[in-house]
Amino acid sequence: MSRDAFVLGHPISHSQSPLIHNSWLAQYGIEGSYRAIDVDPAGLVDFFARLRAGEFVGGNVTIPHKQAVWELADMRDDQTRMIGAANTLIVRSQATDRIISATNTDWIGFAANLDEQAPGWDQQGGEALVLGAGGASRAIIIALSYRGYSKIHILNRTEGRAIALAKELGRHVNAKLSGGGLQDFAHLAPNAGVLVNTTSLGMHGTRFEMLDISLLKKDALVTDIVYTPLMTPLLAEASQAGYKTVDGLGMLLHQAVPGFEAWFGTKPVVTSQLRHIVERAMGLA
Ligand code: ATR
């Protein structure tokens, strides 16, 4: 029985996943391995043959394969089906066969990070604002809806994408979803208990020029899934205006937990020590 896991991507050299999982393997004294494997899109079907042959217990998947593996897998859970992309594969033995199950743990990581950094963040059950309508936005909307937010407004530079996403996901989640443009922030902000940025804006010092953060409710939580830099311009602005903020690095750490548990049988704990190790490796500390 294999005890080997992987992170699959193209390119893959920047992934912090080997550092995270190998730290846990060492910490818990588990005999197993986790390594980065570079496979280009043309090689994905061959890689699945290796999975079906039992070479690995499973692994993580990153850009550009998250949607393709979702399609190639044999099984998907409900949330993963809605998100339309997977970041984790689990190989399960069934009689003489092996079944490849695809799951998306980004939404779990997002919620677990807020549970750790902002306990009670989901107690309000009110309105949430999500910036962006791409792949990352889907996982956040699922998390917010599962954790009781009743109204989620998706605001995007390209308004049509936000409206389409609200319509599509709105059929499957409990929350009421609406889509709009960034100009809608001003009238929605006063009722929002949480603001999440899911766009790449914030990297390389870029910022949303047109959002007046101070319009948010005084007790609103502001969080960003971008973690390079840790303190994005949005978080800096929110923090300066007195809002509670949570950076995105914890989501990266927490999304790794369910995979590790499924492959190696131990539920790992995200510690501040692990966070420091990753911060140092990324040059963030
Ligand atoms: P991902 O899967 O990481 O979410 P994506 O599907 O390419 O990536 O989506 C990127 C998101 O960031 C989109 O919501 C995009 O807005 P558009 O739909 O208008 O393209 C948003 N985004 C990227 N650059 C942006 C910018 N400079 N200003 C505002 N939004 C931006």
PDB file of C-alpha atoms and ligand atoms in Angstrom:
ATOM      1  CA  MET A   1       0.000   0.000   0.000  1.00  0.00           C
ATOM      2  CA  SER A   2       1.482   3.327  -1.096  1.00  0.00           C
ATOM      3  CA  ARG A   3       2.206   6.018   1.500  1.00  0.00           C
ATOM      4  CA  ASP A   4       3.256   8.547  -1.117  1.00  0.00           C
ATOM      5  CA  ALA A   5       1.452  11.791  -1.902  1.00  0.00           C
ATOM      6  CA  PHE A   6       2.086  14.641  -4.324  1.00  0.00           C
ATOM      7  CA  VAL A   7       1.257  18.135  -5.426  1.00  0.00           C
ATOM      8  CA  LEU A   8       0.663  18.289  -9.131  1.00  0.00           C
ATOM      9  CA  GLY A   9       1.019  21.446 -11.184  1.00  0.00           C
ATOM     10  CA  HIS A  10       2.740  23.106 -14.126  1.00  0.00           C
ATOM     11  CA  PRO A  11       4.916  24.897 -13.112  1.00  0.00           C
ATOM     12  CA  ILE A  12       5.108  23.653  -9.546  1.00  0.00           C
ATOM     13  CA  SER A  13       8.360  24.984  -8.074  1.00  0.00           C
ATOM     14  CA  HIS A  14       6.663  27.795  -6.111  1.00  0.00           C
ATOM     15  CA  SER A  15       4.268  25.519  -4.211  1.00  0.00           C
ATOM     16  CA  GLN A  16       4.538  25.630  -0.421  1.00  0.00           C
ATOM     17  CA  SER A  17       2.560  22.381  -0.094  1.00  0.00           C
ATOM     18  CA  PRO A  18       5.637  20.083   0.162  1.00  0.00           C
ATOM     19  CA  LEU A  19       6.923  22.194   3.049  1.00  0.00           C
ATOM     20  CA  ILE A  20       3.564  22.055   4.853  1.00  0.00           C
ATOM     21  CA  HIS A  21       2.990  18.310   4.430  1.00  0.00           C
ATOM     22  CA  ASN A  22       6.593  17.285   5.071  1.00  0.00           C
ATOM     23  CA  SER A  23       6.581  19.339   8.284  1.00  0.00           C
ATOM     24  CA  TRP A  24       3.520  17.377   9.435  1.00  0.00           C
ATOM     25  CA  LEU A  25       4.972  14.003   8.352  1.00  0.00           C
ATOM     26  CA  ALA A  26       8.053  14.743  10.465  1.00  0.00           C
ATOM     27  CA  GLN A  27       6.080  16.158  13.396  1.00  0.00           C
ATOM     28  CA  TYR A  28       3.756  13.143  13.651  1.00  0.00           C
ATOM     29  CA  GLY A  29       6.480  10.577  12.854  1.00  0.00           C
ATOM     30  CA  ILE A  30       4.540   9.221   9.891  1.00  0.00           C
ATOM     31  CA  GLU A  31       6.339   7.144   7.321  1.00  0.00           C
ATOM     32  CA  GLY A  32       5.265   8.586   4.037  1.00  0.00           C
ATOM     33  CA  SER A  33       6.295  11.080   1.431  1.00  0.00           C
ATOM     34  CA  TYR A  34       4.938  14.191  -0.251  1.00  0.00           C
ATOM     35  CA  ARG A  35       6.596  15.686  -3.286  1.00  0.00           C
ATOM     36  CA  ALA A  36       6.019  18.165  -6.083  1.00  0.00           C
ATOM     37  CA  ILE A  37       5.427  16.669  -9.529  1.00  0.00           C
ATOM     38  CA  ASP A  38       5.458  18.785 -12.664  1.00  0.00           C
ATOM     39  CA  VAL A  39       3.005  17.430 -15.224  1.00  0.00           C
ATOM     40  CA  ASP A  40       1.866  19.436 -18.220  1.00  0.00           C
ATOM     41  CA  PRO A  41      -1.761  19.266 -19.406  1.00  0.00           C
ATOM     42  CA  ALA A  42      -0.899  16.708 -22.085  1.00  0.00           C
ATOM     43  CA  GLY A  43       0.489  14.377 -19.400  1.00  0.00           C
ATOM     44  CA  LEU A  44      -2.532  14.395 -17.121  1.00  0.00           C
ATOM     45  CA  VAL A  45      -4.228  11.264 -18.476  1.00  0.00           C
ATOM     46  CA  ASP A  46      -1.002   9.272 -18.076  1.00  0.00           C
ATOM     47  CA  PHE A  47      -0.695  10.577 -14.528  1.00  0.00           C
ATOM     48  CA  PHE A  48      -4.207   9.319 -13.774  1.00  0.00           C
ATOM     49  CA  ALA A  49      -3.129   5.879 -15.011  1.00  0.00           C
ATOM     50  CA  ARG A  50      -0.336   5.981 -12.397  1.00  0.00           C
ATOM     51  CA  LEU A  51      -2.934   6.891  -9.763  1.00  0.00           C
ATOM     52  CA  ARG A  52      -5.152   3.993 -10.788  1.00  0.00           C
ATOM     53  CA  ALA A  53      -2.134   1.679 -10.651  1.00  0.00           C
ATOM     54  CA  GLY A  54      -1.755   2.533  -6.959  1.00  0.00           C
ATOM     55  CA  GLU A  55       1.456   4.543  -7.042  1.00  0.00           C
ATOM     56  CA  PHE A  56       0.053   7.225  -4.680  1.00  0.00           C
ATOM     57  CA  VAL A  57      -2.431   7.599  -1.824  1.00  0.00           C
ATOM     58  CA  GLY A  58      -3.483  10.904  -3.337  1.00  0.00           C
ATOM     59  CA  GLY A  59      -2.312  14.456  -3.533  1.00  0.00           C
ATOM     60  CA  ASN A  60      -2.984  18.101  -4.167  1.00  0.00           C
ATOM     61  CA  VAL A  61      -3.587  19.737  -7.497  1.00  0.00           C
ATOM     62  CA  THR A  62      -2.863  23.295  -8.490  1.00  0.00           C
ATOM     63  CA  ILE A  63      -2.791  25.538 -11.569  1.00  0.00           C
ATOM     64  CA  PRO A  64      -3.505  24.670 -14.392  1.00  0.00           C
ATOM     65  CA  HIS A  65      -5.081  21.283 -13.538  1.00  0.00           C
ATOM     66  CA  LYS A  66      -7.814  22.073 -10.996  1.00  0.00           C
ATOM     67  CA  GLN A  67     -10.685  21.815 -13.461  1.00  0.00           C
ATOM     68  CA  ALA A  68      -9.251  18.984 -15.564  1.00  0.00           C
ATOM     69  CA  VAL A  69      -8.800  16.642 -12.570  1.00  0.00           C
ATOM     70  CA  TRP A  70     -12.332  17.447 -11.475  1.00  0.00           C
ATOM     71  CA  GLU A  71     -13.481  15.989 -14.780  1.00  0.00           C
ATOM     72  CA  LEU A  72     -11.126  13.001 -14.813  1.00  0.00           C
ATOM     73  CA  ALA A  73     -11.966  11.850 -11.271  1.00  0.00           C
ATOM     74  CA  ASP A  74     -14.525   9.116 -10.542  1.00  0.00           C
ATOM     75  CA  MET A  75     -16.267  10.901  -7.654  1.00  0.00           C
ATOM     76  CA  ARG A  76     -16.872  14.454  -6.364  1.00  0.00           C
ATOM     77  CA  ASP A  77     -18.578  15.660  -3.201  1.00  0.00           C
ATOM     78  CA  ASP A  78     -21.422  18.189  -3.420  1.00  0.00           C
ATOM     79  CA  GLN A  79     -19.349  21.272  -2.663  1.00  0.00           C
ATOM     80  CA  THR A  80     -16.677  20.275  -5.162  1.00  0.00           C
ATOM     81  CA  ARG A  81     -19.358  19.746  -7.776  1.00  0.00           C
ATOM     82  CA  MET A  82     -20.587  23.318  -7.223  1.00  0.00           C
ATOM     83  CA  ILE A  83     -17.102  24.805  -7.258  1.00  0.00           C
ATOM     84  CA  GLY A  84     -16.261  22.992 -10.508  1.00  0.00           C
ATOM     85  CA  ALA A  85     -12.605  22.520  -9.593  1.00  0.00           C
ATOM     86  CA  ALA A  86     -10.661  20.277  -7.233  1.00  0.00           C
ATOM     87  CA  ASN A  87      -7.452  20.841  -5.272  1.00  0.00           C
ATOM     88  CA  THR A  88      -7.251  17.427  -3.586  1.00  0.00           C
ATOM     89  CA  LEU A  89      -7.352  13.849  -4.897  1.00  0.00           C
ATOM     90  CA  ILE A  90      -7.846  10.775  -2.741  1.00  0.00           C
ATOM     91  CA  VAL A  91      -7.220   7.280  -4.093  1.00  0.00           C
ATOM     92  CA  ARG A  92      -9.541   4.729  -2.484  1.00  0.00           C
ATOM     93  CA  SER A  93      -9.320   0.978  -2.900  1.00  0.00           C
ATOM     94  CA  GLN A  94     -12.626  -0.668  -3.689  1.00  0.00           C
ATOM     95  CA  ALA A  95     -12.628  -4.448  -4.127  1.00  0.00           C
ATOM     96  CA  THR A  96     -10.101  -4.987  -6.909  1.00  0.00           C
ATOM     97  CA  ASP A  97     -10.452  -1.446  -8.211  1.00  0.00           C
ATOM     98  CA  ARG A  98      -9.169   1.980  -7.267  1.00  0.00           C
ATOM     99  CA  ILE A  99     -11.519   4.930  -7.207  1.00  0.00           C
ATOM    100  CA  ILE A 100     -10.201   8.470  -7.531  1.00  0.00           C
ATOM    101  CA  SER A 101     -12.163  10.929  -5.507  1.00  0.00           C
ATOM    102  CA  ALA A 102     -11.814  14.682  -6.118  1.00  0.00           C
ATOM    103  CA  THR A 103     -12.490  17.261  -3.472  1.00  0.00           C
ATOM    104  CA  ASN A 104     -12.044  20.980  -3.017  1.00  0.00           C
ATOM    105  CA  THR A 105     -10.750  21.955   0.409  1.00  0.00           C
ATOM    106  CA  ASP A 106     -10.327  25.685  -0.288  1.00  0.00           C
ATOM    107  CA  TRP A 107     -13.753  26.476   1.176  1.00  0.00           C
ATOM    108  CA  ILE A 108     -12.955  24.420   4.287  1.00  0.00           C
ATOM    109  CA  GLY A 109      -9.584  26.173   4.633  1.00  0.00           C
ATOM    110  CA  PHE A 110     -11.187  29.589   4.290  1.00  0.00           C
ATOM    111  CA  ALA A 111     -13.720  28.890   7.070  1.00  0.00           C
ATOM    112  CA  ALA A 112     -11.174  27.176   9.345  1.00  0.00           C
ATOM    113  CA  ASN A 113      -8.792  30.116   9.035  1.00  0.00           C
ATOM    114  CA  LEU A 114     -11.509  32.542  10.116  1.00  0.00           C
ATOM    115  CA  ASP A 115     -12.557  30.177  12.937  1.00  0.00           C
ATOM    116  CA  GLU A 116      -8.982  30.419  14.195  1.00  0.00           C
ATOM    117  CA  GLN A 117      -8.290  34.100  13.575  1.00  0.00           C
ATOM    118  CA  ALA A 118     -11.743  35.619  14.103  1.00  0.00           C
ATOM    119  CA  PRO A 119     -13.804  33.238  16.271  1.00  0.00           C
ATOM    120  CA  GLY A 120     -17.518  33.951  15.988  1.00  0.00           C
ATOM    121  CA  TRP A 121     -17.125  35.415  12.485  1.00  0.00           C
ATOM    122  CA  ASP A 122     -20.090  33.338  11.331  1.00  0.00           C
ATOM    123  CA  GLN A 123     -22.406  34.159  14.227  1.00  0.00           C
ATOM    124  CA  GLN A 124     -24.028  37.146  12.571  1.00  0.00           C
ATOM    125  CA  GLY A 125     -25.588  35.214   9.706  1.00  0.00           C
ATOM    126  CA  GLY A 126     -26.167  38.460   7.849  1.00  0.00           C
ATOM    127  CA  GLU A 127     -24.859  39.888   4.622  1.00  0.00           C
ATOM    128  CA  ALA A 128     -21.499  39.281   3.004  1.00  0.00           C
ATOM    129  CA  LEU A 129     -19.665  41.000   0.155  1.00  0.00           C
ATOM    130  CA  VAL A 130     -17.388  39.005  -2.137  1.00  0.00           C
ATOM    131  CA  LEU A 131     -15.077  40.818  -4.552  1.00  0.00           C
ATOM    132  CA  GLY A 132     -14.419  38.793  -7.709  1.00  0.00           C
ATOM    133  CA  ALA A 133     -16.315  36.204  -9.725  1.00  0.00           C
ATOM    134  CA  GLY A 134     -13.572  33.776 -10.797  1.00  0.00           C
ATOM    135  CA  GLY A 135     -12.763  30.247  -9.652  1.00  0.00           C
ATOM    136  CA  ALA A 136     -11.596  31.331  -6.203  1.00  0.00           C
ATOM    137  CA  SER A 137     -14.801  33.238  -5.595  1.00  0.00           C
ATOM    138  CA  ARG A 138     -16.906  30.057  -5.855  1.00  0.00           C
ATOM    139  CA  ALA A 139     -15.186  28.363  -2.916  1.00  0.00           C
ATOM    140  CA  ILE A 140     -15.661  31.460  -0.754  1.00  0.00           C
ATOM    141  CA  ILE A 141     -19.350  31.753  -1.616  1.00  0.00           C
ATOM    142  CA  ILE A 142     -19.868  28.070  -0.715  1.00  0.00           C
ATOM    143  CA  ALA A 143     -18.108  28.611   2.628  1.00  0.00           C
ATOM    144  CA  LEU A 144     -20.093  31.754   3.478  1.00  0.00           C
ATOM    145  CA  SER A 145     -23.365  30.072   2.609  1.00  0.00           C
ATOM    146  CA  TYR A 146     -22.572  26.881   4.552  1.00  0.00           C
ATOM    147  CA  ARG A 147     -21.613  28.976   7.549  1.00  0.00           C
ATOM    148  CA  GLY A 148     -24.945  30.741   7.632  1.00  0.00           C
ATOM    149  CA  TYR A 149     -24.638  34.003   5.705  1.00  0.00           C
ATOM    150  CA  SER A 150     -28.109  34.573   4.305  1.00  0.00           C
ATOM    151  CA  LYS A 151     -27.284  37.183   1.652  1.00  0.00           C
ATOM    152  CA  ILE A 152     -24.088  37.196  -0.396  1.00  0.00           C
ATOM    153  CA  HIS A 153     -23.403  39.963  -2.910  1.00  0.00           C
ATOM    154  CA  ILE A 154     -20.798  39.189  -5.580  1.00  0.00           C
ATOM    155  CA  LEU A 155     -19.148  42.345  -6.923  1.00  0.00           C
ATOM    156  CA  ASN A 156     -16.897  42.155  -9.937  1.00  0.00           C
ATOM    157  CA  ARG A 157     -15.093  44.456 -12.364  1.00  0.00           C
ATOM    158  CA  THR A 158     -16.978  42.651 -15.142  1.00  0.00           C
ATOM    159  CA  GLU A 159     -20.496  42.889 -13.771  1.00  0.00           C
ATOM    160  CA  GLY A 160     -21.934  40.255 -16.134  1.00  0.00           C
ATOM    161  CA  ARG A 161     -19.684  37.542 -14.687  1.00  0.00           C
ATOM    162  CA  ALA A 162     -20.903  38.320 -11.170  1.00  0.00           C
ATOM    163  CA  ILE A 163     -24.533  38.198 -12.245  1.00  0.00           C
ATOM    164  CA  ALA A 164     -24.009  34.890 -14.081  1.00  0.00           C
ATOM    165  CA  LEU A 165     -22.216  33.343 -11.094  1.00  0.00           C
ATOM    166  CA  ALA A 166     -24.924  34.474  -8.678  1.00  0.00           C
ATOM    167  CA  LYS A 167     -27.552  32.910 -10.904  1.00  0.00           C
ATOM    168  CA  GLU A 168     -25.655  29.636 -11.315  1.00  0.00           C
ATOM    169  CA  LEU A 169     -24.610  29.057  -7.693  1.00  0.00           C
ATOM    170  CA  GLY A 170     -27.831  30.559  -6.361  1.00  0.00           C
ATOM    171  CA  ARG A 171     -29.665  27.451  -7.538  1.00  0.00           C
ATOM    172  CA  HIS A 172     -27.618  25.262  -5.183  1.00  0.00           C
ATOM    173  CA  VAL A 173     -26.895  27.177  -1.978  1.00  0.00           C
ATOM    174  CA  ASN A 174     -29.140  28.337   0.855  1.00  0.00           C
ATOM    175  CA  ALA A 175     -27.936  31.934   0.767  1.00  0.00           C
ATOM    176  CA  LYS A 176     -29.571  34.462  -1.508  1.00  0.00           C
ATOM    177  CA  LEU A 177     -26.954  35.510  -4.067  1.00  0.00           C
ATOM    178  CA  SER A 178     -26.800  38.694  -6.100  1.00  0.00           C
ATOM    179  CA  GLY A 179     -24.284  39.947  -8.646  1.00  0.00           C
ATOM    180  CA  GLY A 180     -23.182  43.489  -9.389  1.00  0.00           C
ATOM    181  CA  GLY A 181     -20.348  45.813 -10.293  1.00  0.00           C
ATOM    182  CA  LEU A 182     -17.752  47.385  -7.987  1.00  0.00           C
ATOM    183  CA  GLN A 183     -19.796  50.600  -7.986  1.00  0.00           C
ATOM    184  CA  ASP A 184     -22.443  48.747  -5.934  1.00  0.00           C
ATOM    185  CA  PHE A 185     -20.048  48.530  -2.973  1.00  0.00           C
ATOM    186  CA  ALA A 186     -21.070  51.953  -1.690  1.00  0.00           C
ATOM    187  CA  HIS A 187     -24.719  51.110  -1.117  1.00  0.00           C
ATOM    188  CA  LEU A 188     -24.169  47.490   0.034  1.00  0.00           C
ATOM    189  CA  ALA A 189     -21.245  48.086   2.429  1.00  0.00           C
ATOM    190  CA  PRO A 190     -23.253  49.565   5.341  1.00  0.00           C
ATOM    191  CA  ASN A 191     -25.102  46.237   5.799  1.00  0.00           C
ATOM    192  CA  ALA A 192     -22.190  43.843   5.273  1.00  0.00           C
ATOM    193  CA  GLY A 193     -20.691  41.909   8.185  1.00  0.00           C
ATOM    194  CA  VAL A 194     -17.833  40.485   6.129  1.00  0.00           C
ATOM    195  CA  LEU A 195     -15.886  41.572   3.046  1.00  0.00           C
ATOM    196  CA  VAL A 196     -13.751  39.032   1.166  1.00  0.00           C
ATOM    197  CA  ASN A 197     -11.387  39.813  -1.694  1.00  0.00           C
ATOM    198  CA  THR A 198     -11.019  36.803  -4.014  1.00  0.00           C
ATOM    199  CA  THR A 199      -9.345  38.657  -6.894  1.00  0.00           C
ATOM    200  CA  SER A 200      -5.650  38.858  -7.631  1.00  0.00           C
ATOM    201  CA  LEU A 201      -5.827  42.594  -7.014  1.00  0.00           C
ATOM    202  CA  GLY A 202      -3.625  43.407  -4.031  1.00  0.00           C
ATOM    203  CA  MET A 203      -0.633  41.543  -5.365  1.00  0.00           C
ATOM    204  CA  HIS A 204       2.301  43.729  -6.403  1.00  0.00           C
ATOM    205  CA  GLY A 205       0.861  46.702  -4.538  1.00  0.00           C
ATOM    206  CA  THR A 206      -2.254  47.060  -6.691  1.00  0.00           C
ATOM    207  CA  ARG A 207      -5.476  48.156  -5.022  1.00  0.00           C
ATOM    208  CA  PHE A 208      -9.186  48.772  -5.557  1.00  0.00           C
ATOM    209  CA  GLU A 209      -9.270  52.509  -6.190  1.00  0.00           C
ATOM    210  CA  MET A 210     -12.990  52.914  -5.953  1.00  0.00           C
ATOM    211  CA  LEU A 211     -13.892  51.188  -2.688  1.00  0.00           C
ATOM    212  CA  ASP A 212     -14.478  53.350   0.363  1.00  0.00           C
ATOM    213  CA  ILE A 213     -13.811  50.754   3.046  1.00  0.00           C
ATOM    214  CA  SER A 214     -14.980  53.057   5.824  1.00  0.00           C
ATOM    215  CA  LEU A 215     -18.570  52.576   4.600  1.00  0.00           C
ATOM    216  CA  LEU A 216     -18.596  49.047   6.087  1.00  0.00           C
ATOM    217  CA  LYS A 217     -20.335  48.361   9.407  1.00  0.00           C
ATOM    218  CA  LYS A 218     -18.022  49.181  12.307  1.00  0.00           C
ATOM    219  CA  ASP A 219     -17.772  45.536  13.411  1.00  0.00           C
ATOM    220  CA  ALA A 220     -17.248  44.166   9.878  1.00  0.00           C
ATOM    221  CA  LEU A 221     -14.500  41.641   9.184  1.00  0.00           C
ATOM    222  CA  VAL A 222     -12.241  42.190   6.161  1.00  0.00           C
ATOM    223  CA  THR A 223     -10.266  39.294   4.715  1.00  0.00           C
ATOM    224  CA  ASP A 224      -8.214  38.670   1.596  1.00  0.00           C
ATOM    225  CA  ILE A 225      -7.270  35.373   0.005  1.00  0.00           C
ATOM    226  CA  VAL A 226      -4.140  36.984  -1.493  1.00  0.00           C
ATOM    227  CA  TYR A 227      -1.170  36.388   0.845  1.00  0.00           C
ATOM    228  CA  THR A 228       1.673  37.949  -1.111  1.00  0.00           C
ATOM    229  CA  PRO A 229       2.015  40.437   0.497  1.00  0.00           C
ATOM    230  CA  LEU A 230       0.470  39.314   3.794  1.00  0.00           C
ATOM    231  CA  MET A 231      -0.822  42.810   4.418  1.00  0.00           C
ATOM    232  CA  THR A 232      -2.525  43.629   1.122  1.00  0.00           C
ATOM    233  CA  PRO A 233      -3.485  47.254   0.427  1.00  0.00           C
ATOM    234  CA  LEU A 234      -7.115  46.311   1.155  1.00  0.00           C
ATOM    235  CA  LEU A 235      -6.213  44.849   4.558  1.00  0.00           C
ATOM    236  CA  ALA A 236      -3.950  47.800   5.368  1.00  0.00           C
ATOM    237  CA  GLU A 237      -6.696  50.259   4.557  1.00  0.00           C
ATOM    238  CA  ALA A 238      -9.271  48.281   6.553  1.00  0.00           C
ATOM    239  CA  SER A 239      -6.972  47.918   9.524  1.00  0.00           C
ATOM    240  CA  GLN A 240      -6.193  51.618   9.496  1.00  0.00           C
ATOM    241  CA  ALA A 241      -9.926  52.357   9.459  1.00  0.00           C
ATOM    242  CA  GLY A 242     -10.304  50.199  12.591  1.00  0.00           C
ATOM    243  CA  TYR A 243     -11.715  46.992  11.135  1.00  0.00           C
ATOM    244  CA  LYS A 244     -10.786  43.473  12.161  1.00  0.00           C
ATOM    245  CA  THR A 245      -8.689  41.907   9.367  1.00  0.00           C
ATOM    246  CA  VAL A 246      -7.471  38.381   8.569  1.00  0.00           C
ATOM    247  CA  ASP A 247      -4.793  37.636   5.968  1.00  0.00           C
ATOM    248  CA  GLY A 248      -4.918  34.792   3.458  1.00  0.00           C
ATOM    249  CA  LEU A 249      -1.947  32.672   4.520  1.00  0.00           C
ATOM    250  CA  GLY A 250      -3.976  30.729   7.075  1.00  0.00           C
ATOM    251  CA  MET A 251      -6.329  29.557   4.325  1.00  0.00           C
ATOM    252  CA  LEU A 252      -3.347  27.987   2.537  1.00  0.00           C
ATOM    253  CA  LEU A 253      -2.362  26.136   5.723  1.00  0.00           C
ATOM    254  CA  HIS A 254      -5.874  25.036   6.676  1.00  0.00           C
ATOM    255  CA  GLN A 255      -6.843  23.811   3.187  1.00  0.00           C
ATOM    256  CA  ALA A 256      -4.045  21.247   3.539  1.00  0.00           C
ATOM    257  CA  VAL A 257      -5.588  19.573   6.623  1.00  0.00           C
ATOM    258  CA  PRO A 258      -8.326  17.378   5.054  1.00  0.00           C
ATOM    259  CA  GLY A 259      -5.968  15.933   2.427  1.00  0.00           C
ATOM    260  CA  PHE A 260      -3.285  15.019   4.946  1.00  0.00           C
ATOM    261  CA  GLU A 261      -5.880  13.371   7.171  1.00  0.00           C
ATOM    262  CA  ALA A 262      -7.338  11.338   4.290  1.00  0.00           C
ATOM    263  CA  TRP A 263      -3.944  10.120   3.026  1.00  0.00           C
ATOM    264  CA  PHE A 264      -2.078   9.524   6.276  1.00  0.00           C
ATOM    265  CA  GLY A 265      -4.833   8.940   8.862  1.00  0.00           C
ATOM    266  CA  THR A 266      -3.899  11.734  11.279  1.00  0.00           C
ATOM    267  CA  LYS A 267      -5.651  15.089  11.458  1.00  0.00           C
ATOM    268  CA  PRO A 268      -2.816  17.638  11.603  1.00  0.00           C
ATOM    269  CA  VAL A 269      -2.983  20.864  13.588  1.00  0.00           C
ATOM    270  CA  VAL A 270      -2.113  24.226  12.042  1.00  0.00           C
ATOM    271  CA  THR A 271       0.274  25.822  14.526  1.00  0.00           C
ATOM    272  CA  SER A 272       1.866  29.258  14.633  1.00  0.00           C
ATOM    273  CA  GLN A 273       5.193  27.457  14.273  1.00  0.00           C
ATOM    274  CA  LEU A 274       4.110  26.003  10.921  1.00  0.00           C
ATOM    275  CA  ARG A 275       2.937  29.436   9.862  1.00  0.00           C
ATOM    276  CA  HIS A 276       6.365  30.902  10.685  1.00  0.00           C
ATOM    277  CA  ILE A 277       8.127  28.150   8.715  1.00  0.00           C
ATOM    278  CA  VAL A 278       6.029  28.931   5.633  1.00  0.00           C
ATOM    279  CA  GLU A 279       6.358  32.700   6.094  1.00  0.00           C
ATOM    280  CA  ARG A 280      10.127  32.349   6.226  1.00  0.00           C
ATOM    281  CA  ALA A 281      10.253  30.097   3.143  1.00  0.00           C
ATOM    282  CA  MET A 282       8.163  32.616   1.215  1.00  0.00           C
ATOM    283  CA  GLY A 283      10.221  35.549   2.370  1.00  0.00           C
ATOM    284  CA  LEU A 284       7.195  37.033   4.132  1.00  0.00           C
ATOM    285  CA  ALA A 285       8.696  37.093   7.622  1.00  0.00           C
TER     286      ALA A 285
HETATM  287  P1  ATR B   1      -9.326  32.839  -9.996  1.00  0.00           P
HETATM  288  O1  ATR B   1      -9.624  31.444 -10.434  1.00  0.00           O
HETATM  289  O2  ATR B   1      -8.037  32.956  -9.234  1.00  0.00           O
HETATM  290  O3  ATR B   1     -10.455  33.475  -9.270  1.00  0.00           O
HETATM  291  P2  ATR B   1      -9.972  34.181 -12.485  1.00  0.00           P
HETATM  292  O4  ATR B   1     -11.024  33.189 -12.805  1.00  0.00           O
HETATM  293  O5  ATR B   1      -9.064  34.625 -13.571  1.00  0.00           O
HETATM  294  O6  ATR B   1      -8.998  33.646 -11.342  1.00  0.00           O
HETATM  295  O7  ATR B   1     -10.665  35.448 -11.805  1.00  0.00           O
HETATM  296  C1  ATR B   1      -9.932  36.558 -11.431  1.00  0.00           C
HETATM  297  C2  ATR B   1     -10.848  37.541 -10.727  1.00  0.00           C
HETATM  298  O8  ATR B   1     -10.082  38.696 -10.363  1.00  0.00           O
HETATM  299  C3  ATR B   1     -11.990  38.034 -11.592  1.00  0.00           C
HETATM  300  O9  ATR B   1     -13.095  38.311 -10.764  1.00  0.00           O
HETATM  301  C4  ATR B   1     -11.404  39.327 -12.172  1.00  0.00           C
HETATM  302  O10 ATR B   1     -12.357  40.260 -12.630  1.00  0.00           O
HETATM  303  P3  ATR B   1     -12.925  40.155 -14.129  1.00  0.00           P
HETATM  304  O11 ATR B   1     -13.952  39.065 -14.130  1.00  0.00           O
HETATM  305  O12 ATR B   1     -13.505  41.515 -14.369  1.00  0.00           O
HETATM  306  O13 ATR B   1     -11.745  39.862 -15.004  1.00  0.00           O
HETATM  307  C5  ATR B   1     -10.663  39.865 -10.971  1.00  0.00           C
HETATM  308  N1  ATR B   1      -9.610  40.813 -11.314  1.00  0.00           N
HETATM  309  C6  ATR B   1      -8.398  40.536 -11.847  1.00  0.00           C
HETATM  310  N2  ATR B   1      -7.682  41.664 -12.032  1.00  0.00           N
HETATM  311  C7  ATR B   1      -8.473  42.704 -11.608  1.00  0.00           C
HETATM  312  C8  ATR B   1      -8.323  44.125 -11.552  1.00  0.00           C
HETATM  313  N3  ATR B   1      -7.207  44.717 -11.967  1.00  0.00           N
HETATM  314  N4  ATR B   1      -9.349  44.853 -11.045  1.00  0.00           N
HETATM  315  C9  ATR B   1     -10.477  44.268 -10.623  1.00  0.00           C
HETATM  316  N5  ATR B   1     -10.686  42.925 -10.653  1.00  0.00           N
HETATM  317  C10 ATR B   1      -9.701  42.155 -11.141  1.00  0.00           C
END
